[in-house]
PDB file of C-alpha atoms in Angstrom:
ATOM      1  CA  MET C   1      -5.950 -36.755  30.442  1.00  0.00           C
ATOM      2  CA  SER C   2      -7.272 -33.920  27.805  1.00  0.00           C
ATOM      3  CA  GLU C   3      -6.952 -31.221  28.551  1.00  0.00           C
ATOM      4  CA  ASN C   4     -10.660 -29.817  27.734  1.00  0.00           C
ATOM      5  CA  ASN C   5     -12.837 -31.153  30.194  1.00  0.00           C
ATOM      6  CA  VAL C   6     -16.330 -30.514  30.872  1.00  0.00           C
ATOM      7  CA  MET C   7     -17.945 -28.786  33.704  1.00  0.00           C
ATOM      8  CA  GLY C   8     -19.822 -31.453  35.147  1.00  0.00           C
ATOM      9  CA  GLU C   9     -17.224 -33.727  34.795  1.00  0.00           C
ATOM     10  CA  LEU C  10     -14.401 -31.858  36.960  1.00  0.00           C
ATOM     11  CA  PRO C  11     -14.555 -34.147  40.168  1.00  0.00           C
ATOM     12  CA  TRP C  12     -14.802 -30.913  42.441  1.00  0.00           C
ATOM     13  CA  THR C  13     -17.935 -29.770  44.028  1.00  0.00           C
ATOM     14  CA  ASN C  14     -16.852 -27.416  46.746  1.00  0.00           C
ATOM     15  CA  SER C  15     -17.445 -24.167  46.591  1.00  0.00           C
ATOM     16  CA  LYS C  16     -13.988 -22.769  47.502  1.00  0.00           C
ATOM     17  CA  GLN C  17     -12.996 -24.316  44.420  1.00  0.00           C
ATOM     18  CA  ASP C  18     -16.857 -23.548  41.894  1.00  0.00           C
ATOM     19  CA  ASP C  19     -14.373 -19.731  42.237  1.00  0.00           C
ATOM     20  CA  LYS C  20     -11.827 -20.746  41.033  1.00  0.00           C
ATOM     21  CA  VAL C  21     -11.647 -21.186  37.506  1.00  0.00           C
ATOM     22  CA  TRP C  22      -8.844 -23.218  35.447  1.00  0.00           C
ATOM     23  CA  LEU C  23      -9.331 -22.970  31.643  1.00  0.00           C
ATOM     24  CA  ALA C  24      -7.462 -25.186  29.169  1.00  0.00           C
ATOM     25  CA  SER C  25      -4.418 -23.787  27.312  1.00  0.00           C
ATOM     26  CA  SER C  26      -5.738 -22.862  24.145  1.00  0.00           C
ATOM     27  CA  PHE C  27      -8.801 -21.651  24.890  1.00  0.00           C
ATOM     28  CA  ARG C  28      -7.389 -18.774  27.376  1.00  0.00           C
ATOM     29  CA  VAL C  29      -4.819 -17.833  25.662  1.00  0.00           C
ATOM     30  CA  VAL C  30      -6.463 -17.173  22.773  1.00  0.00           C
ATOM     31  CA  LEU C  31      -9.153 -15.359  25.289  1.00  0.00           C
ATOM     32  CA  PHE C  32      -6.766 -13.500  26.172  1.00  0.00           C
ATOM     33  CA  LYS C  33      -5.241 -12.352  23.298  1.00  0.00           C
ATOM     34  CA  THR C  34      -8.327 -11.323  22.081  1.00  0.00           C
ATOM     35  CA  GLY C  35      -8.855  -9.135  25.488  1.00  0.00           C
ATOM     36  CA  ILE C  36      -5.714  -7.549  24.850  1.00  0.00           C
ATOM     37  CA  GLU C  37      -6.115  -6.099  21.812  1.00  0.00           C
ATOM     38  CA  LYS C  38      -9.466  -5.040  22.625  1.00  0.00           C
ATOM     39  CA  ALA C  39      -7.781  -3.273  25.447  1.00  0.00           C
ATOM     40  CA  GLY C  40      -4.673  -2.139  23.565  1.00  0.00           C
ATOM     41  CA  SER C  41      -2.139  -3.171  25.942  1.00  0.00           C
ATOM     42  CA  VAL C  42      -1.804  -5.976  28.895  1.00  0.00           C
ATOM     43  CA  ASN C  43      -2.337  -3.142  32.308  1.00  0.00           C
ATOM     44  CA  GLN C  44      -5.544  -1.979  30.134  1.00  0.00           C
ATOM     45  CA  LEU C  45      -6.814  -5.121  30.079  1.00  0.00           C
ATOM     46  CA  GLY C  46      -5.404  -5.502  33.925  1.00  0.00           C
ATOM     47  CA  ARG C  47      -8.095  -1.876  34.726  1.00  0.00           C
ATOM     48  CA  GLU C  48     -10.710  -3.649  32.574  1.00  0.00           C
ATOM     49  CA  LEU C  49     -10.982  -6.466  34.971  1.00  0.00           C
ATOM     50  CA  GLY C  50     -11.376  -4.516  37.844  1.00  0.00           C
ATOM     51  CA  TYR C  51      -7.103  -4.626  38.812  1.00  0.00           C
ATOM     52  CA  ARG C  52      -6.566  -1.542  40.203  1.00  0.00           C
ATOM     53  CA  SER C  53      -2.039  -1.735  40.828  1.00  0.00           C
ATOM     54  CA  ARG C  54      -0.528   1.585  40.539  1.00  0.00           C
ATOM     55  CA  VAL C  55       2.506  -0.528  39.088  1.00  0.00           C
ATOM     56  CA  HIS C  56       1.372  -3.638  37.650  1.00  0.00           C
ATOM     57  CA  PRO C  57      -2.015  -3.942  36.810  1.00  0.00           C
ATOM     58  CA  GLY C  58      -1.987  -6.533  34.371  1.00  0.00           C
ATOM     59  CA  TRP C  59      -0.113  -8.384  36.948  1.00  0.00           C
ATOM     60  CA  SER C  60      -2.817 -10.787  37.930  1.00  0.00           C
ATOM     61  CA  VAL C  61      -3.217 -10.779  34.308  1.00  0.00           C
ATOM     62  CA  ARG C  62      -0.692 -11.993  32.922  1.00  0.00           C
ATOM     63  CA  GLN C  63      -0.289 -14.962  35.746  1.00  0.00           C
ATOM     64  CA  ILE C  64      -2.900 -16.057  34.877  1.00  0.00           C
ATOM     65  CA  MET C  65      -2.852 -15.860  30.340  1.00  0.00           C
ATOM     66  CA  LEU C  66       0.571 -17.864  31.758  1.00  0.00           C
ATOM     67  CA  GLY C  67      -2.279 -20.378  33.871  1.00  0.00           C
ATOM     68  CA  LYS C  68      -0.091 -19.374  37.207  1.00  0.00           C
ATOM     69  CA  GLN C  69      -3.023 -19.130  39.268  1.00  0.00           C
ATOM     70  CA  PRO C  70      -6.643 -19.620  38.078  1.00  0.00           C
ATOM     71  CA  PHE C  71      -9.039 -16.761  37.744  1.00  0.00           C
ATOM     72  CA  PRO C  72     -11.477 -15.564  40.114  1.00  0.00           C
ATOM     73  CA  LEU C  73     -15.468 -16.231  39.081  1.00  0.00           C
ATOM     74  CA  ASP C  74     -15.869 -12.930  39.855  1.00  0.00           C
ATOM     75  CA  ARG C  75     -12.989 -10.713  37.451  1.00  0.00           C
ATOM     76  CA  LEU C  76     -14.104 -13.690  35.213  1.00  0.00           C
ATOM     77  CA  LYS C  77     -17.862 -12.699  34.733  1.00  0.00           C
ATOM     78  CA  VAL C  78     -15.982  -9.144  34.248  1.00  0.00           C
ATOM     79  CA  PHE C  79     -14.247 -10.057  30.994  1.00  0.00           C
ATOM     80  CA  ALA C  80     -17.154 -12.453  29.222  1.00  0.00           C
ATOM     81  CA  GLU C  81     -18.866  -8.852  29.698  1.00  0.00           C
ATOM     82  CA  TYR C  82     -16.222  -7.470  28.836  1.00  0.00           C
ATOM     83  CA  LEU C  83     -15.561  -8.842  25.583  1.00  0.00           C
ATOM     84  CA  ASP C  84     -19.424 -10.395  24.744  1.00  0.00           C
ATOM     85  CA  MET C  85     -19.268 -13.462  25.302  1.00  0.00           C
ATOM     86  CA  PRO C  86     -21.282 -15.867  27.129  1.00  0.00           C
ATOM     87  CA  LEU C  87     -19.497 -16.721  30.010  1.00  0.00           C
ATOM     88  CA  ASP C  88     -21.103 -20.840  30.027  1.00  0.00           C
ATOM     89  CA  GLU C  89     -19.385 -20.572  26.572  1.00  0.00           C
ATOM     90  CA  ILE C  90     -16.393 -19.964  28.423  1.00  0.00           C
ATOM     91  CA  LEU C  91     -17.111 -22.286  31.375  1.00  0.00           C
ATOM     92  CA  ARG C  92     -17.025 -25.169  28.345  1.00  0.00           C
ATOM     93  CA  HIS C  93     -13.143 -24.722  28.272  1.00  0.00           C
ATOM     94  CA  ARG C  94     -13.059 -24.978  31.996  1.00  0.00           C
ATOM     95  CA  THR C  95     -10.367 -27.713  33.320  1.00  0.00           C
ATOM     96  CA  MET C  96      -8.292 -29.486  35.796  1.00  0.00           C
ATOM     97  CA  PRO C  97      -5.579 -26.845  37.578  1.00  0.00           C
ATOM     98  CA  THR C  98      -3.204 -30.114  36.807  1.00  0.00           C
ATOM     99  CA  ALA C  99      -4.109 -29.959  33.196  1.00  0.00           C
ATOM    100  CA  VAL C 100      -2.673 -26.435  32.603  1.00  0.00           C
ATOM    101  CA  THR C 101       0.843 -27.027  32.503  1.00  0.00           C
ATOM    102  CA  LEU C 102       3.915 -24.913  31.198  1.00  0.00           C
ATOM    103  CA  ALA C 103       4.180 -26.758  28.153  1.00  0.00           C
ATOM    104  CA  SER C 104       0.712 -26.578  26.773  1.00  0.00           C
ATOM    105  CA  THR C 105       0.615 -22.554  27.744  1.00  0.00           C
ATOM    106  CA  LYS C 106       3.807 -22.234  25.464  1.00  0.00           C
ATOM    107  CA  LYS C 107       2.463 -24.681  22.502  1.00  0.00           C
ATOM    108  CA  ALA C 108      -0.645 -22.289  23.047  1.00  0.00           C
ATOM    109  CA  LEU C 109       1.453 -19.232  23.612  1.00  0.00           C
ATOM    110  CA  ILE C 110       3.572 -19.860  20.371  1.00  0.00           C
ATOM    111  CA  ASP C 111      -0.080 -21.068  18.039  1.00  0.00           C
ATOM    112  CA  SER C 112      -1.410 -17.357  19.299  1.00  0.00           C
ATOM    113  CA  GLY C 113       1.449 -15.455  18.491  1.00  0.00           C
ATOM    114  CA  MET C 114       2.284 -14.315  21.789  1.00  0.00           C
ATOM    115  CA  HIS C 115       5.629 -15.554  21.751  1.00  0.00           C
ATOM    116  CA  TYR C 116       6.304 -12.647  23.590  1.00  0.00           C
ATOM    117  CA  HIS C 117       5.037 -13.291  26.852  1.00  0.00           C
ATOM    118  CA  LEU C 118       6.352 -16.890  26.702  1.00  0.00           C
ATOM    119  CA  PRO C 119       7.556 -17.556  30.573  1.00  0.00           C
TER     120      PRO C 119
END
C-alpha cells in the first residue's frame, strides 16, 4: 500500500480517529525539519506547539516526527499556522497508521539530512 493516501479514501470515519492524524513519512519529516529550523530547536518547536513540559517540551514533537504517535489535530492546526501553511495542504498527506513504518521514517530522515534523529 502506498504511504500517501487522499484523506477521502481513508477507511475510518469516526470522530475519535479524525482528531488523530498520521502523515506520510516523507512529508512529515520535511514538515518537522522546516518547523525545527524556524523554531531553532526541537524543544522550542514543542513550546510553539503548546507542549509545556519543563524538562523536555520537544518529547512529543520527536515522537510524532518519528511516527511513533499520531499528530493531534488541534496541534496540527497550530503547526500549520506556525509554518504559514494551509491545513488542507498538510492533510493531503494523511495516511493510514499501518503505512507509517520504521523503514519509511528512517529513509525520510536520511533523505532530509536529519540522520541525527534516527531512532
